[in-house]
Short mmCIF file of N, CA, C and O in Angstrom, two decimals:
data_model
loop_
_atom_site.label_atom_id
_atom_site.label_comp_id
_atom_site.label_asym_id
_atom_site.label_seq_id
_atom_site.Cartn_x
_atom_site.Cartn_y
_atom_site.Cartn_z
N UNK A 1 -56.54 0.05 4.78
CA UNK A 1 -55.19 -0.10 5.26
C UNK A 1 -54.36 1.09 4.78
O UNK A 1 -54.49 1.53 3.65
N UNK A 2 -53.50 1.63 5.62
CA UNK A 2 -52.70 2.80 5.30
C UNK A 2 -51.51 2.47 4.42
O UNK A 2 -51.17 1.32 4.19
N UNK A 3 -50.92 3.52 3.92
CA UNK A 3 -49.72 3.38 3.09
C UNK A 3 -48.53 2.97 3.94
O UNK A 3 -48.40 3.39 5.08
N UNK A 4 -47.68 2.15 3.37
CA UNK A 4 -46.41 1.90 4.05
C UNK A 4 -45.53 3.12 3.82
O UNK A 4 -45.75 3.89 2.89
N UNK A 5 -44.55 3.30 4.64
CA UNK A 5 -43.71 4.50 4.54
C UNK A 5 -43.04 4.61 3.18
O UNK A 5 -42.91 5.71 2.65
N UNK A 6 -42.61 3.50 2.59
CA UNK A 6 -41.93 3.59 1.30
C UNK A 6 -42.87 4.00 0.18
O UNK A 6 -42.43 4.59 -0.80
N UNK A 7 -44.16 3.73 0.32
CA UNK A 7 -45.12 4.10 -0.72
C UNK A 7 -45.35 5.60 -0.76
O UNK A 7 -45.90 6.11 -1.74
N UNK A 8 -44.94 6.32 0.26
CA UNK A 8 -45.11 7.77 0.31
C UNK A 8 -44.10 8.48 -0.59
O UNK A 8 -44.23 9.66 -0.87
N UNK A 9 -43.07 7.75 -1.03
CA UNK A 9 -41.98 8.36 -1.76
C UNK A 9 -41.92 7.81 -3.18
O UNK A 9 -42.46 6.76 -3.48
N UNK A 10 -41.21 8.52 -4.04
CA UNK A 10 -41.11 8.09 -5.43
C UNK A 10 -40.22 6.86 -5.54
O UNK A 10 -39.45 6.55 -4.63
N UNK A 11 -40.33 6.19 -6.67
CA UNK A 11 -39.47 5.03 -6.92
C UNK A 11 -38.00 5.44 -6.87
O UNK A 11 -37.17 4.72 -6.33
N UNK A 12 -37.69 6.61 -7.42
CA UNK A 12 -36.31 7.08 -7.42
C UNK A 12 -35.82 7.33 -6.00
O UNK A 12 -34.69 6.97 -5.65
N UNK A 13 -36.65 7.93 -5.16
CA UNK A 13 -36.25 8.18 -3.78
C UNK A 13 -36.01 6.87 -3.03
O UNK A 13 -35.05 6.74 -2.28
N UNK A 14 -36.87 5.90 -3.25
CA UNK A 14 -36.68 4.59 -2.62
C UNK A 14 -35.43 3.89 -3.14
O UNK A 14 -34.70 3.25 -2.37
N UNK A 15 -35.18 4.03 -4.43
CA UNK A 15 -34.00 3.41 -5.02
C UNK A 15 -32.72 4.02 -4.43
O UNK A 15 -31.78 3.29 -4.05
N UNK A 16 -32.67 5.33 -4.33
CA UNK A 16 -31.50 6.01 -3.76
C UNK A 16 -31.30 5.57 -2.32
O UNK A 16 -30.17 5.28 -1.90
N UNK A 17 -32.38 5.48 -1.55
CA UNK A 17 -32.27 5.06 -0.15
C UNK A 17 -31.74 3.63 -0.04
O UNK A 17 -30.91 3.33 0.84
N UNK A 18 -32.20 2.75 -0.91
CA UNK A 18 -31.70 1.36 -0.88
C UNK A 18 -30.23 1.28 -1.23
O UNK A 18 -29.46 0.56 -0.60
N UNK A 19 -29.83 2.03 -2.26
CA UNK A 19 -28.42 2.04 -2.63
C UNK A 19 -27.57 2.61 -1.49
O UNK A 19 -26.50 2.10 -1.18
N UNK A 20 -28.06 3.68 -0.88
CA UNK A 20 -27.30 4.30 0.22
C UNK A 20 -27.17 3.35 1.40
O UNK A 20 -26.17 3.39 2.13
N UNK A 21 -28.15 2.47 1.57
CA UNK A 21 -28.11 1.50 2.66
C UNK A 21 -26.88 0.60 2.58
O UNK A 21 -26.32 0.20 3.59
N UNK A 22 -26.44 0.30 1.36
CA UNK A 22 -25.27 -0.55 1.16
C UNK A 22 -24.07 0.04 1.89
O UNK A 22 -23.27 -0.68 2.48
N UNK A 23 -23.93 1.35 1.82
CA UNK A 23 -22.77 2.01 2.39
C UNK A 23 -22.96 2.34 3.86
O UNK A 23 -22.09 2.94 4.48
N UNK A 24 -24.07 1.90 4.43
CA UNK A 24 -24.39 2.17 5.83
C UNK A 24 -23.69 1.25 6.81
O UNK A 24 -23.82 1.44 8.01
N UNK A 25 -22.98 0.25 6.33
CA UNK A 25 -22.26 -0.65 7.22
C UNK A 25 -20.86 -0.89 6.67
O UNK A 25 -20.71 -1.26 5.50
N UNK A 26 -19.84 -0.69 7.49
CA UNK A 26 -18.47 -0.85 6.99
C UNK A 26 -18.14 -2.26 6.51
O UNK A 26 -17.26 -2.42 5.65
N UNK A 27 -18.85 -3.27 6.99
CA UNK A 27 -18.58 -4.63 6.52
C UNK A 27 -18.95 -4.77 5.04
O UNK A 27 -18.23 -5.38 4.26
N UNK A 28 -20.08 -4.17 4.65
CA UNK A 28 -20.49 -4.24 3.24
C UNK A 28 -19.52 -3.44 2.37
O UNK A 28 -19.17 -3.87 1.27
N UNK A 29 -19.08 -2.31 2.87
CA UNK A 29 -18.09 -1.51 2.14
C UNK A 29 -16.81 -2.33 1.98
O UNK A 29 -16.23 -2.39 0.89
N UNK A 30 -16.39 -3.00 3.04
CA UNK A 30 -15.17 -3.81 2.99
C UNK A 30 -15.30 -4.96 2.01
O UNK A 30 -14.37 -5.26 1.25
N UNK A 31 -16.45 -5.61 2.00
CA UNK A 31 -16.68 -6.72 1.07
C UNK A 31 -16.60 -6.21 -0.37
O UNK A 31 -15.94 -6.81 -1.22
N UNK A 32 -17.26 -5.10 -0.65
CA UNK A 32 -17.22 -4.53 -2.00
C UNK A 32 -15.80 -4.14 -2.39
O UNK A 32 -15.35 -4.42 -3.51
N UNK A 33 -15.07 -3.49 -1.48
CA UNK A 33 -13.70 -3.12 -1.78
C UNK A 33 -12.84 -4.35 -2.09
O UNK A 33 -12.03 -4.32 -3.00
N UNK A 34 -13.05 -5.41 -1.33
CA UNK A 34 -12.28 -6.63 -1.56
C UNK A 34 -12.61 -7.22 -2.94
O UNK A 34 -11.71 -7.63 -3.67
N UNK A 35 -13.88 -7.24 -3.30
CA UNK A 35 -14.28 -7.78 -4.60
C UNK A 35 -13.69 -6.95 -5.74
O UNK A 35 -13.27 -7.48 -6.76
N UNK A 36 -13.64 -5.63 -5.55
CA UNK A 36 -13.01 -4.78 -6.58
C UNK A 36 -11.51 -5.01 -6.62
O UNK A 36 -10.91 -5.03 -7.70
N UNK A 37 -10.89 -5.17 -5.46
CA UNK A 37 -9.44 -5.34 -5.39
C UNK A 37 -8.99 -6.62 -6.09
O UNK A 37 -8.02 -6.61 -6.85
N UNK A 38 -9.71 -7.71 -5.88
CA UNK A 38 -9.29 -8.97 -6.49
C UNK A 38 -9.71 -9.06 -7.96
O UNK A 38 -9.19 -9.87 -8.70
N UNK A 39 -10.67 -8.21 -8.34
CA UNK A 39 -11.13 -8.11 -9.73
C UNK A 39 -11.50 -9.47 -10.32
O UNK A 39 -11.20 -9.77 -11.48
N UNK A 40 -12.11 -10.30 -9.50
CA UNK A 40 -12.62 -11.59 -9.96
C UNK A 40 -13.61 -12.09 -8.92
O UNK A 40 -13.84 -11.44 -7.91
N UNK A 41 -14.17 -13.24 -9.19
CA UNK A 41 -15.09 -13.83 -8.22
C UNK A 41 -14.31 -14.42 -7.05
O UNK A 41 -13.22 -14.94 -7.24
N UNK A 42 -14.88 -14.30 -5.88
CA UNK A 42 -14.26 -14.89 -4.71
C UNK A 42 -15.08 -16.11 -4.32
O UNK A 42 -16.29 -16.03 -4.14
N UNK A 43 -14.43 -17.24 -4.29
CA UNK A 43 -15.09 -18.48 -3.91
C UNK A 43 -14.61 -18.93 -2.53
O UNK A 43 -15.17 -19.82 -1.93
N UNK A 44 -13.54 -18.32 -2.09
CA UNK A 44 -12.94 -18.71 -0.82
C UNK A 44 -13.63 -18.09 0.36
O UNK A 44 -14.73 -17.56 0.29
N UNK A 45 -12.91 -18.10 1.41
CA UNK A 45 -13.41 -17.69 2.70
C UNK A 45 -13.19 -16.20 2.91
O UNK A 45 -12.06 -15.74 3.04
N UNK A 46 -14.26 -15.42 2.93
CA UNK A 46 -14.15 -13.99 3.20
C UNK A 46 -13.92 -13.71 4.68
O UNK A 46 -13.55 -12.60 5.04
N UNK A 47 -14.13 -14.70 5.52
CA UNK A 47 -13.97 -14.51 6.96
C UNK A 47 -12.56 -14.04 7.29
O UNK A 47 -12.38 -13.09 8.04
N UNK A 48 -11.55 -14.70 6.72
CA UNK A 48 -10.17 -14.30 7.00
C UNK A 48 -9.85 -12.93 6.44
O UNK A 48 -9.09 -12.17 7.05
N UNK A 49 -10.42 -12.61 5.31
CA UNK A 49 -10.14 -11.32 4.66
C UNK A 49 -10.83 -10.17 5.39
O UNK A 49 -10.23 -9.12 5.60
N UNK A 50 -12.08 -10.35 5.77
CA UNK A 50 -12.87 -9.28 6.38
C UNK A 50 -12.72 -9.26 7.90
O UNK A 50 -12.74 -8.21 8.51
N UNK A 51 -12.58 -10.44 8.49
CA UNK A 51 -12.38 -10.51 9.93
C UNK A 51 -13.65 -10.62 10.76
O UNK A 51 -13.63 -10.36 11.96
N UNK A 52 -14.74 -10.98 10.12
CA UNK A 52 -16.01 -11.16 10.84
C UNK A 52 -16.40 -12.64 10.79
O UNK A 52 -15.89 -13.40 9.98
N UNK A 53 -17.35 -13.01 11.64
CA UNK A 53 -17.82 -14.40 11.68
C UNK A 53 -18.56 -14.74 10.39
O UNK A 53 -19.15 -13.87 9.73
N UNK A 54 -18.54 -16.03 10.03
CA UNK A 54 -19.18 -16.49 8.79
C UNK A 54 -20.66 -16.10 8.70
O UNK A 54 -21.09 -15.62 7.65
N UNK A 55 -21.46 -16.27 9.77
CA UNK A 55 -22.86 -15.87 9.65
C UNK A 55 -23.03 -14.37 9.38
O UNK A 55 -23.93 -13.97 8.65
N UNK A 56 -22.15 -13.56 9.94
CA UNK A 56 -22.22 -12.12 9.71
C UNK A 56 -21.87 -11.79 8.26
O UNK A 56 -22.56 -11.01 7.61
N UNK A 57 -20.81 -12.40 7.76
CA UNK A 57 -20.42 -12.21 6.35
C UNK A 57 -21.56 -12.65 5.44
O UNK A 57 -21.92 -11.96 4.49
N UNK A 58 -22.14 -13.80 5.74
CA UNK A 58 -23.25 -14.32 4.92
C UNK A 58 -24.42 -13.36 4.90
O UNK A 58 -25.05 -13.16 3.85
N UNK A 59 -24.73 -12.75 6.03
CA UNK A 59 -25.84 -11.80 6.09
C UNK A 59 -25.56 -10.58 5.22
O UNK A 59 -26.43 -10.10 4.50
N UNK A 60 -24.32 -10.08 5.27
CA UNK A 60 -23.97 -8.92 4.44
C UNK A 60 -23.94 -9.27 2.96
O UNK A 60 -24.39 -8.48 2.13
N UNK A 61 -23.47 -10.46 2.63
CA UNK A 61 -23.50 -10.91 1.24
C UNK A 61 -24.94 -11.02 0.74
O UNK A 61 -25.25 -10.64 -0.39
N UNK A 62 -25.81 -11.52 1.59
CA UNK A 62 -27.24 -11.64 1.25
C UNK A 62 -27.83 -10.27 0.96
O UNK A 62 -28.57 -10.09 -0.02
N UNK A 63 -27.48 -9.28 1.77
CA UNK A 63 -27.99 -7.92 1.56
C UNK A 63 -27.45 -7.33 0.27
O UNK A 63 -28.20 -6.73 -0.51
N UNK A 64 -26.16 -7.51 0.00
CA UNK A 64 -25.57 -7.00 -1.23
C UNK A 64 -26.18 -7.67 -2.46
O UNK A 64 -26.42 -7.02 -3.48
N UNK A 65 -26.44 -8.96 -2.34
CA UNK A 65 -27.03 -9.69 -3.46
C UNK A 65 -28.49 -9.28 -3.65
O UNK A 65 -28.95 -9.11 -4.79
N UNK A 66 -29.21 -9.08 -2.55
CA UNK A 66 -30.61 -8.64 -2.63
C UNK A 66 -30.72 -7.30 -3.35
O UNK A 66 -31.64 -7.08 -4.14
N UNK A 67 -29.77 -6.41 -3.10
CA UNK A 67 -29.77 -5.11 -3.76
C UNK A 67 -29.22 -5.18 -5.18
O UNK A 67 -29.26 -4.20 -5.92
N UNK A 68 -28.69 -6.34 -5.56
CA UNK A 68 -28.25 -6.55 -6.93
C UNK A 68 -26.85 -6.05 -7.24
O UNK A 68 -26.46 -6.02 -8.40
N UNK A 69 -26.09 -5.68 -6.22
CA UNK A 69 -24.75 -5.15 -6.48
C UNK A 69 -23.70 -6.23 -6.62
O UNK A 69 -22.62 -5.99 -7.15
N UNK A 70 -24.01 -7.43 -6.12
CA UNK A 70 -23.13 -8.57 -6.35
C UNK A 70 -23.98 -9.71 -6.89
O UNK A 70 -25.21 -9.69 -6.78
N UNK A 71 -23.32 -10.67 -7.48
CA UNK A 71 -24.01 -11.87 -7.93
C UNK A 71 -23.22 -13.07 -7.46
O UNK A 71 -22.02 -12.98 -7.21
N UNK A 72 -23.92 -14.17 -7.29
CA UNK A 72 -23.27 -15.37 -6.80
C UNK A 72 -23.63 -16.58 -7.64
O UNK A 72 -24.76 -16.71 -8.11
N UNK A 73 -22.64 -17.42 -7.86
CA UNK A 73 -22.82 -18.66 -8.61
C UNK A 73 -22.40 -19.83 -7.73
O UNK A 73 -21.35 -19.77 -7.08
N UNK A 74 -23.20 -20.86 -7.74
CA UNK A 74 -22.88 -22.05 -6.96
C UNK A 74 -21.84 -22.86 -7.72
O UNK A 74 -22.00 -23.16 -8.90
N UNK A 75 -20.74 -23.14 -7.03
CA UNK A 75 -19.69 -24.00 -7.59
C UNK A 75 -19.37 -25.07 -6.56
O UNK A 75 -18.71 -24.79 -5.56
N UNK A 76 -19.86 -26.25 -6.82
CA UNK A 76 -19.68 -27.34 -5.85
C UNK A 76 -20.46 -27.07 -4.59
O UNK A 76 -21.67 -26.83 -4.64
N UNK A 77 -19.77 -27.03 -3.47
CA UNK A 77 -20.45 -26.78 -2.19
C UNK A 77 -20.33 -25.33 -1.75
O UNK A 77 -20.77 -24.99 -0.66
N UNK A 78 -19.72 -24.48 -2.58
CA UNK A 78 -19.58 -23.08 -2.18
C UNK A 78 -20.23 -22.16 -3.21
O UNK A 78 -20.58 -22.57 -4.31
N UNK A 79 -20.40 -20.91 -2.81
CA UNK A 79 -20.94 -19.89 -3.69
C UNK A 79 -19.84 -18.89 -3.98
O UNK A 79 -19.15 -18.44 -3.07
N UNK A 80 -19.66 -18.57 -5.24
CA UNK A 80 -18.66 -17.60 -5.65
C UNK A 80 -19.35 -16.26 -5.91
O UNK A 80 -20.37 -16.21 -6.60
N UNK A 81 -18.81 -15.20 -5.35
CA UNK A 81 -19.41 -13.87 -5.47
C UNK A 81 -18.51 -12.94 -6.25
O UNK A 81 -17.29 -13.01 -6.16
N UNK A 82 -19.15 -12.04 -7.02
CA UNK A 82 -18.42 -10.99 -7.72
C UNK A 82 -19.35 -9.79 -7.89
O UNK A 82 -20.56 -9.89 -7.66
N UNK A 83 -18.76 -8.67 -8.28
CA UNK A 83 -19.54 -7.46 -8.52
C UNK A 83 -20.44 -7.68 -9.73
O UNK A 83 -20.00 -8.22 -10.75
N UNK A 84 -21.69 -7.28 -9.61
CA UNK A 84 -22.61 -7.31 -10.74
C UNK A 84 -22.39 -6.00 -11.50
O UNK A 84 -22.91 -4.95 -11.11
N UNK A 85 -21.59 -6.05 -12.54
CA UNK A 85 -21.09 -4.84 -13.19
C UNK A 85 -22.21 -3.95 -13.74
O UNK A 85 -22.15 -2.72 -13.60
N UNK A 86 -23.21 -4.53 -14.36
CA UNK A 86 -24.29 -3.72 -14.93
C UNK A 86 -25.06 -2.99 -13.83
O UNK A 86 -25.37 -1.80 -13.96
N UNK A 87 -25.37 -3.70 -12.75
CA UNK A 87 -26.12 -3.07 -11.65
C UNK A 87 -25.26 -2.05 -10.91
O UNK A 87 -25.77 -1.05 -10.41
N UNK A 88 -23.96 -2.32 -10.80
CA UNK A 88 -23.06 -1.36 -10.15
C UNK A 88 -23.04 -0.05 -10.97
O UNK A 88 -23.12 1.04 -10.41
N UNK A 89 -22.97 -0.17 -12.29
CA UNK A 89 -22.98 1.01 -13.15
C UNK A 89 -24.27 1.78 -13.01
O UNK A 89 -24.27 3.01 -12.93
N UNK A 90 -25.39 1.06 -12.95
CA UNK A 90 -26.70 1.71 -12.77
C UNK A 90 -26.74 2.45 -11.44
O UNK A 90 -27.18 3.60 -11.37
N UNK A 91 -26.27 1.80 -10.37
CA UNK A 91 -26.27 2.43 -9.05
C UNK A 91 -25.41 3.69 -9.07
O UNK A 91 -25.81 4.73 -8.54
N UNK A 92 -24.23 3.61 -9.71
CA UNK A 92 -23.36 4.79 -9.79
C UNK A 92 -24.05 5.94 -10.51
O UNK A 92 -23.99 7.08 -10.07
N UNK A 93 -24.73 5.64 -11.61
CA UNK A 93 -25.42 6.68 -12.37
C UNK A 93 -26.50 7.35 -11.53
O UNK A 93 -26.61 8.58 -11.51
N UNK A 94 -27.29 6.55 -10.84
CA UNK A 94 -28.37 7.09 -9.99
C UNK A 94 -27.78 7.96 -8.88
O UNK A 94 -28.25 9.07 -8.62
N UNK A 95 -26.74 7.46 -8.21
CA UNK A 95 -26.17 8.18 -7.08
C UNK A 95 -25.43 9.44 -7.53
O UNK A 95 -25.50 10.47 -6.86
N UNK A 96 -24.74 9.39 -8.66
CA UNK A 96 -24.04 10.58 -9.16
C UNK A 96 -25.05 11.68 -9.50
O UNK A 96 -24.85 12.85 -9.17
N UNK A 97 -26.15 11.31 -10.16
CA UNK A 97 -27.19 12.31 -10.47
C UNK A 97 -27.72 12.94 -9.19
O UNK A 97 -27.94 14.15 -9.12
N UNK A 98 -27.92 12.13 -8.16
CA UNK A 98 -28.43 12.64 -6.89
C UNK A 98 -27.39 13.52 -6.19
O UNK A 98 -27.68 14.62 -5.75
N UNK A 99 -26.16 13.05 -6.11
CA UNK A 99 -25.12 13.78 -5.39
C UNK A 99 -24.58 14.98 -6.15
O UNK A 99 -23.96 15.87 -5.56
N UNK A 100 -24.84 15.03 -7.44
CA UNK A 100 -24.31 16.11 -8.28
C UNK A 100 -25.27 17.28 -8.39
O UNK A 100 -25.09 18.16 -9.22
N UNK A 101 -26.28 17.30 -7.56
CA UNK A 101 -27.21 18.43 -7.57
C UNK A 101 -26.48 19.68 -7.11
O UNK A 101 -25.65 19.63 -6.20
N UNK A 102 -26.79 20.80 -7.74
CA UNK A 102 -26.14 22.05 -7.37
C UNK A 102 -26.75 22.63 -6.11
O UNK A 102 -27.97 22.53 -5.87
N UNK A 103 -25.89 23.24 -5.30
CA UNK A 103 -26.35 23.95 -4.11
C UNK A 103 -26.98 25.27 -4.53
O UNK A 103 -26.61 25.83 -5.57
N UNK A 104 -27.92 25.77 -3.74
CA UNK A 104 -28.51 27.07 -4.09
C UNK A 104 -27.44 28.16 -4.19
O UNK A 104 -26.44 28.13 -3.46
N UNK A 105 -27.66 29.10 -5.10
CA UNK A 105 -26.69 30.17 -5.32
C UNK A 105 -26.63 31.14 -4.12
O UNK A 105 -25.59 31.60 -3.74
N UNK A 106 -27.77 31.43 -3.54
CA UNK A 106 -27.82 32.39 -2.45
C UNK A 106 -27.64 31.72 -1.09
O UNK A 106 -27.55 30.50 -0.97
N UNK A 107 -27.58 32.55 -0.08
CA UNK A 107 -27.48 32.07 1.30
C UNK A 107 -28.89 31.76 1.78
O UNK A 107 -29.73 32.65 1.88
N UNK A 108 -29.19 30.49 2.06
CA UNK A 108 -30.56 30.11 2.37
C UNK A 108 -30.91 30.25 3.85
O UNK A 108 -32.06 30.35 4.21
N UNK A 109 -29.95 30.25 4.72
CA UNK A 109 -30.26 30.34 6.16
C UNK A 109 -29.39 31.37 6.83
O UNK A 109 -28.27 31.58 6.55
#
């Protein structure tokens, strides 16, 4: 059996690609911005705040949680979400190292 495409790349390259995926959809960016703005867990309805249907919001929350950038706690019949601070810091460190690479000194093309 052949290699999957992700196996062709280093763990760091795959990690950067996964983190970058978060920013690939404006709904996820909006959810993260809202969580930072309120600076606490949100247990209420993100539908009114973000303006998308509940299933769409749920799918984006699932993706953010899968990547570890948010965490959720069950409270009664709802789930409260907030930024996973340790993982957010790790993601920032990885992305800053990647984005802070110096451009070549000479004219390459």
